[in-house]
Each structure stands twice: as C-alpha cells, then as structure tokens.
Short mmCIF file of C-alpha atoms and ligand atoms in Angstrom, two decimals:
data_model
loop_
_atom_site.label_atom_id
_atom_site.label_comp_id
_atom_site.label_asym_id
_atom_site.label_seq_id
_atom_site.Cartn_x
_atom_site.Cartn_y
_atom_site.Cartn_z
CA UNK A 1 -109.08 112.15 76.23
CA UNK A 2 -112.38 113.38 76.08
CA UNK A 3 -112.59 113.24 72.29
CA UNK A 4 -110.47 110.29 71.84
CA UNK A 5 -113.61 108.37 73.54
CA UNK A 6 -116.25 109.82 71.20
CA UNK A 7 -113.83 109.43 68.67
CA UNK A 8 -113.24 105.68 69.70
CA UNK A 9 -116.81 104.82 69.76
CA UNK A 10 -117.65 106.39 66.90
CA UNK A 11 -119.91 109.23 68.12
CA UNK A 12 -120.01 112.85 66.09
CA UNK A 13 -122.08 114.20 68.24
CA UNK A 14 -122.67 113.48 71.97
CA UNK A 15 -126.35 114.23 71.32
CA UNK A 16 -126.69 110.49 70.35
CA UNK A 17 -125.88 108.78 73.22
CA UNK A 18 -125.91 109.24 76.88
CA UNK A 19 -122.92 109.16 78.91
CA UNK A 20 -124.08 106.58 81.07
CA UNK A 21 -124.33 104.57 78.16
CA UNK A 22 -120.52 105.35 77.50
CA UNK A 23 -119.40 104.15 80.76
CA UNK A 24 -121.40 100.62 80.60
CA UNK A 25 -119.43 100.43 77.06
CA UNK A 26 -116.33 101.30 78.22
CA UNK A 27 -117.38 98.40 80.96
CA UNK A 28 -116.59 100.64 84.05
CA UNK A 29 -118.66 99.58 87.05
CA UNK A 30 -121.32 102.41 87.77
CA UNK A 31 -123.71 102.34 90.92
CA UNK A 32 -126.38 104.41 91.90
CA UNK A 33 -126.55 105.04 95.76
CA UNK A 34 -127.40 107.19 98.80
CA UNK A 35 -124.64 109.94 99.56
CA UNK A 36 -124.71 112.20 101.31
CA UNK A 37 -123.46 116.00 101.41
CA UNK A 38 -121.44 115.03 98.02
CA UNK A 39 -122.78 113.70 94.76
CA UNK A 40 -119.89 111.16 93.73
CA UNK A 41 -116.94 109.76 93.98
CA UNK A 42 -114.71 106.97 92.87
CA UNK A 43 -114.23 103.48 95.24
CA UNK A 44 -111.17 101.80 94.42
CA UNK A 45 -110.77 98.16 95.75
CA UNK A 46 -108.12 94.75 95.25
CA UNK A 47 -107.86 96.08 91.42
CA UNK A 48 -111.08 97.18 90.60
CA UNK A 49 -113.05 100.89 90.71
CA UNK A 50 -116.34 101.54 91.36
CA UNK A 51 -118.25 105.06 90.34
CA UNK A 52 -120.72 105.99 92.50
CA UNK A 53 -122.75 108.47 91.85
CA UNK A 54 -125.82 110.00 94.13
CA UNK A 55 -129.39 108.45 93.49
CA UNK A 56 -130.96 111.72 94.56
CA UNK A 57 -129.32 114.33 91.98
CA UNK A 58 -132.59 117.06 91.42
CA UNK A 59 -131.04 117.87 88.21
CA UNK A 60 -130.31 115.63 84.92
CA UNK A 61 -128.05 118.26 84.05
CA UNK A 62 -126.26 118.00 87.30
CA UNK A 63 -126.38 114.25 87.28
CA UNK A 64 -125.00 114.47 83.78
CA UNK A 65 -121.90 116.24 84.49
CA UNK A 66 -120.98 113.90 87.61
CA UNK A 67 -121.44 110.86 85.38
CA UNK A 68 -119.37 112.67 82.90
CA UNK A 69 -116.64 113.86 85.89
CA UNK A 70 -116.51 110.33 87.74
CA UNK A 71 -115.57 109.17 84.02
CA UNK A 72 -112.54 111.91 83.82
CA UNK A 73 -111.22 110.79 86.86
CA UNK A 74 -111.87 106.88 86.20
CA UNK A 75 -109.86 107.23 83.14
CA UNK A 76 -107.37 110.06 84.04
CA UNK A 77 -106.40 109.34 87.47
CA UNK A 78 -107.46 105.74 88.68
CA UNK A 79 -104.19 104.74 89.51
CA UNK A 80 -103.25 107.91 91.86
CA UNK A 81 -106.49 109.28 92.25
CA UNK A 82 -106.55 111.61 95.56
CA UNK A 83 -109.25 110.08 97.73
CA UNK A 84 -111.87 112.76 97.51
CA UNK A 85 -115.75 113.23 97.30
CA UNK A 86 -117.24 115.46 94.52
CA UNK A 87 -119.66 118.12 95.81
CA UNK A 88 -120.57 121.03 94.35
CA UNK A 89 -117.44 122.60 95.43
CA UNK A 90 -115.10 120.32 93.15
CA UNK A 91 -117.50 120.11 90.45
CA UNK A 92 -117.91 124.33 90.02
CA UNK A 93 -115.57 123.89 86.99
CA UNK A 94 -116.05 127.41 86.04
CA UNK A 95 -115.01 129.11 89.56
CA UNK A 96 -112.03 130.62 88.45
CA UNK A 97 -111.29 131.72 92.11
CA UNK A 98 -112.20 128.09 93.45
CA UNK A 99 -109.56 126.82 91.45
CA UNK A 100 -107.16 127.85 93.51
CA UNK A 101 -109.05 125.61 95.70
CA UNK A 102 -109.45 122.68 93.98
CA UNK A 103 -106.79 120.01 92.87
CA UNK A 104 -105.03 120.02 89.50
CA UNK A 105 -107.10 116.50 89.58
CA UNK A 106 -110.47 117.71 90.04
CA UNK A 107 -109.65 120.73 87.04
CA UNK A 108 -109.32 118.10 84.82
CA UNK A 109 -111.83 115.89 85.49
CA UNK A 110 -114.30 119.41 84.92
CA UNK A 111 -113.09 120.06 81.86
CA UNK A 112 -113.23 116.34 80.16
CA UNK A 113 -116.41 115.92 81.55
CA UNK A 114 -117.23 120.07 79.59
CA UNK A 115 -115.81 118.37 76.61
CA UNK A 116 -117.05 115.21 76.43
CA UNK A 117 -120.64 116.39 76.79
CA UNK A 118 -120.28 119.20 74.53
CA UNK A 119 -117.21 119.52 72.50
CA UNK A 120 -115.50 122.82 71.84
CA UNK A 121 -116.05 122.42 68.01
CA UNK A 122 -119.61 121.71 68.58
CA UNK A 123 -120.36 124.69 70.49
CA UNK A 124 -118.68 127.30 68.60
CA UNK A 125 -120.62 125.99 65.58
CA UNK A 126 -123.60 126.69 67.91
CA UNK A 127 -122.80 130.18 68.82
CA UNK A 128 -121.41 131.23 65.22
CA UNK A 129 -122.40 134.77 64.44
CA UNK A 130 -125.09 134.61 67.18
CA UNK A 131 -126.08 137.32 69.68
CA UNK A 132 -125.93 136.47 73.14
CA UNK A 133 -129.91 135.66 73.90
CA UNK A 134 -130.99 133.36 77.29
CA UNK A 135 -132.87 131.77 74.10
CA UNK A 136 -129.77 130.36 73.13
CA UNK A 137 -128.63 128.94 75.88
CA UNK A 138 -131.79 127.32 76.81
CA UNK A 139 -131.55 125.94 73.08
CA UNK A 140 -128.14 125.12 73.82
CA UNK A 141 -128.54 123.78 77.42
CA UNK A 142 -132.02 121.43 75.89
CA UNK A 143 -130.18 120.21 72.80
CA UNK A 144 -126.93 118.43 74.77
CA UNK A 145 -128.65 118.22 78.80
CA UNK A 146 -125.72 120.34 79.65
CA UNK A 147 -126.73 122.93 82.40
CA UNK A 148 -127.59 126.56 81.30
CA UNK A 149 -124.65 127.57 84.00
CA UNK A 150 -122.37 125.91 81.70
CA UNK A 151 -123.35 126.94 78.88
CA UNK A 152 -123.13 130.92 79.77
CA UNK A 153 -119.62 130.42 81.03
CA UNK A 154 -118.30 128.51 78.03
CA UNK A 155 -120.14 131.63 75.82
CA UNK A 156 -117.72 134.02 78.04
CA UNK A 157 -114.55 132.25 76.48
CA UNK A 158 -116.00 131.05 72.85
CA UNK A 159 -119.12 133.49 72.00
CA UNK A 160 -119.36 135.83 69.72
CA UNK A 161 -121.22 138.33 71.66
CA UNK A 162 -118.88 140.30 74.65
CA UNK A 163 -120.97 139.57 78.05
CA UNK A 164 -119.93 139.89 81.38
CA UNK A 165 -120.98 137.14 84.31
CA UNK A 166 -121.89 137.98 87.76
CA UNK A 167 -122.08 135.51 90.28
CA UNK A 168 -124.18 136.39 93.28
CA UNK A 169 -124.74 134.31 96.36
CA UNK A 170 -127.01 135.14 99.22
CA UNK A 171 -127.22 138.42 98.62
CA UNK A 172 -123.57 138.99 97.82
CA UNK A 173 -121.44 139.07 94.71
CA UNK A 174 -118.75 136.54 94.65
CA UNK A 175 -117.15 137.18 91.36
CA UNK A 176 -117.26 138.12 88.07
CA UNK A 177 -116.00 137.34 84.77
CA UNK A 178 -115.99 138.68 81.04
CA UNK A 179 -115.41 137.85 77.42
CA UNK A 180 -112.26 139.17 76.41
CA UNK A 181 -113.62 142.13 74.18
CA UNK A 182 -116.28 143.12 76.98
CA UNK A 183 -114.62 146.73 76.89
CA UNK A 184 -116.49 148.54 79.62
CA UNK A 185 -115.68 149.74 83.05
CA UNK A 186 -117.38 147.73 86.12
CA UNK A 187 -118.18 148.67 89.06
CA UNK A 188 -116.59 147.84 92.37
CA UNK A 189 -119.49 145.26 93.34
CA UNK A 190 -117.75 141.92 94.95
CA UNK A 191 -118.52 141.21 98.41
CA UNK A 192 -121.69 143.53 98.29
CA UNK A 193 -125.48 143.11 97.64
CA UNK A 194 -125.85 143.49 93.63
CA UNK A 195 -126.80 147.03 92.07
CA UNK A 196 -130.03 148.23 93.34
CA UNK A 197 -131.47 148.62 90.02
CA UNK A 198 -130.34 144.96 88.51
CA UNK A 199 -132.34 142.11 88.18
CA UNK A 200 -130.27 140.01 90.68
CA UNK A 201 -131.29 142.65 93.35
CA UNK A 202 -135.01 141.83 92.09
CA UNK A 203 -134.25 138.35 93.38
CA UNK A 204 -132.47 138.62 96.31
CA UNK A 205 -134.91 141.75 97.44
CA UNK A 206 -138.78 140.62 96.59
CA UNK A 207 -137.90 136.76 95.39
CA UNK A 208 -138.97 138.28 91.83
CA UNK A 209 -138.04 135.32 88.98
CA UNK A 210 -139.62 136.40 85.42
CA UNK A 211 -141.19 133.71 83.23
CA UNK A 212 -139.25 132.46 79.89
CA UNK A 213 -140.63 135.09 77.91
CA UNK A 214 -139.11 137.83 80.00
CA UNK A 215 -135.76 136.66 80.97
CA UNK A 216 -133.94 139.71 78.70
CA UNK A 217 -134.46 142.59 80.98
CA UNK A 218 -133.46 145.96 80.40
CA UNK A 219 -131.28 147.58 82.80
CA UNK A 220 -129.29 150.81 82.34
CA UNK A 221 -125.86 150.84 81.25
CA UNK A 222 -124.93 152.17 84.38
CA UNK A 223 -126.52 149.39 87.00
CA UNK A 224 -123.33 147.47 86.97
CA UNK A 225 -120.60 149.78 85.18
CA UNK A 226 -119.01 152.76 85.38
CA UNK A 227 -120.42 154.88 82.63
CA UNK A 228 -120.11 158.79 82.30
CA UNK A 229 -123.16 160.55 83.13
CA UNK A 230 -124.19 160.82 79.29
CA UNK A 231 -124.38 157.38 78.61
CA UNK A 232 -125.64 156.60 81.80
CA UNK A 233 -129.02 155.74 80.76
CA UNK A 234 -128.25 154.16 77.44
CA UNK A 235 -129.89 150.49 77.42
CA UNK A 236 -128.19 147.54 78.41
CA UNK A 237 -129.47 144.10 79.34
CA UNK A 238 -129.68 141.49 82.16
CA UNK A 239 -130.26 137.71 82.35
CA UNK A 240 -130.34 136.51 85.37
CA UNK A 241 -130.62 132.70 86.19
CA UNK A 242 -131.39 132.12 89.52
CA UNK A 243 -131.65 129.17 91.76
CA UNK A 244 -133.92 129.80 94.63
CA UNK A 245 -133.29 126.62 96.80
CA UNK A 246 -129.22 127.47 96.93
CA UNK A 247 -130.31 131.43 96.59
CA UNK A 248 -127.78 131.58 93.81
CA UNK A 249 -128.11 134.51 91.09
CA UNK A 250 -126.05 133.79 88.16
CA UNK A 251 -126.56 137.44 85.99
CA UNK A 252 -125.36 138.14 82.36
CA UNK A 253 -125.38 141.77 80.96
CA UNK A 254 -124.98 142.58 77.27
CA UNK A 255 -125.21 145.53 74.68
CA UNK A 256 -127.26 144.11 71.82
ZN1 ZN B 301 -113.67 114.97 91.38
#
C-alpha cells in the first residue's frame, strides 16, 4: 500500500515531498491539536475521518512517523479501525516483544508508515557495501527525517554490517536484537543495569553523552559478550544513542 501511493503520485523518492503533503493530496482531513498522553489518533464521524495528530510533537522525526502511521491506518483500516490512541507504545514499531502487545492493526500501520517514508529498496541502496558507522545513520536519518532509532533497527534486518541492538531503559536492559550473521555469544544482561564498562552504563551512571565526533567508542569485546579470556580484550565498538528526557539508551556494538 505504501508504495502503491508513491507509486500513484508519482514520487521515486520520498525525499521530494513531505507526507503531510501526501495526505492533503490524497484529500484526507488532517488537524493539528492538543492531546494529551498520546500523539494521534483517527476520529471517525457520519462518514467522514479525521487525523489528528499532536501540535506539541518535540521531534519532526517523531511527528513524521505519526503523520505517516495515522495515514496507514486511514487507508488500511478506516472502516474497522479499533478505537485506539497512538502513543509511544503503539508506535515502537521495532519492539519485537511489544508486539505481542500491540494489535495486528497497529503492526501494520508501523510498517507502511517505515515504508512509505523510506522504502526498503531505497535503504538497502543506502547501506550497500557500507560498514555500520553512527555517520551513516545520521546521514541516513538527515537525508529522509526518519529517526536515527529507525534507522539502526531497519540496518539490523537489511545492513551489511552484523550489529547487535541493546535497548536500555532507566537503568535496565529491556531487550536486545541482532543481524542475522552477528555470530557471537551475549551475555545474560536483560532486566539488569548494562555492562559496567559500556557506554550505556556511562549514561545511566555519570549522565556522560559524547559529542558527534565521538559517538564510535571502543569497548572490549567482552563488555557485552561472552568471549574466552584470549579474546577478551580484542576491540569492539559501541554507539550509543541516548535520550535523556525518557532516560532511554539505545546501544549498537560492532567489529569493524
Ligand atoms: Zn495506531
């Protein structure tokens, strides 16, 4: 569905055009408004839907993707649409665990509103033969206003590079999640603070959040897997994007 619509209106690349722009096209009523606690949802009345979507979104990114969700579920599931508000429970798209969570409804309004802002095509043109580098994402996350969270966990499933993805909240890891060919051993780490030696624990511990230029960090192999002795030292790397206000630590690790 997604690509029928940029396929209907012409568009190669999302890049050239915003998706608020798509939804005035496709004439679908769009509001901006105070909500609160969720940051949109779909009104139906005598016929007629509304999107409305939260005046107060911090992040374009953010605001981006609930455009792009309201849209999934304006098109996909007007007519039986399951009353619901989106928050940031329903739109964490790339919660594996959540999805058990989360409606069959609100898993595919995440992934048209993934597609439709960056098609699958596109971005394993963009990742061809590259190295996993935060660089890249950033250039990835800048080029289609797509947040750098999404970008890392549609590099687990389509990079070229084997990562692994830690997901820490509040001083706890949630979950974690790997590239098919990450071939390494990890630790047993959910439910607990993050290795004292990794860069999450940096955050969490002393609020530590290094500038652009710094964001590969070197770790050991052994901070987050389980390495014999000999190659316990050998270099590895950490990214960690972190989000002080929700004191979320998203961390990648990679061999280069
Ligand atoms: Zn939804």
């Amino acid at each position: 569905m997604a690509l029928k619509i940029l396929a209907d209106f012409g568009i190669d690349n999302p890049r050239d055009v915003s998706i608020e722009d798509i939804i005035y096209a496709l004439n679908i009523p769009l509001k901006y408004s105070k909500l609160t606690n969720c940051d949109g949802r779909i009104i139906h009345g005598d016929g007629k839907s509304l999107i409305v979507v939260n005046d107060n979104i911090g992040f374009e990114t953010r605001r981006n993707f609930t455009l792009a969700h309201e849209l999934g579920h304006y098109l996909m599931h007007r007519a039986d649409l399951i009353q619901h508000l989106d928050d940031s429970a329903s739109l964490a798209w790339f919660d594996t665990k959540n999805k058990t969570r989360i409606s069959q409804q609100e898993i595919e309004a995440n992934t048209f509103a993934a597609e439709i802002l960056l098609p699958s095509h596109l971005f394993k043109e963009e990742v061809f033969k590259q190295p996993f580098d935060p660089g890249l994402i950033r250039e990835i996350s800048d080029k289609y206003n797509v947040s750098r969270s999404s970008v890392i966990y549609r590099f687990i499933e389509m990079g070229n590079h084997p990562i692994c993805v830690f997901y820490s909240k509040d001083n706890k890891v949630n979950y974690w999640k790997r590239s098919q060919d990450f071939n390494f051993k990890i630790k047993e780490c959910t439910r607990i603070p993050p290795p004292d030696d990794s860069v999450a624990a940096e955050f969490f511990g002393n609020g530590t959040i290094y500038p652009l230029n710094e964001s590969k960090q070197e770790i050991s192999k052994s901070t987050w897997l389980e390495v014999k002795e000999e190659y316990a030292d050998d270099s590895f790397y950490e990214y960690c994007l972190v989000h002080s206000g929700t004191n979320l630590a998203i961390s990648v690790i990679w061999e280069d």
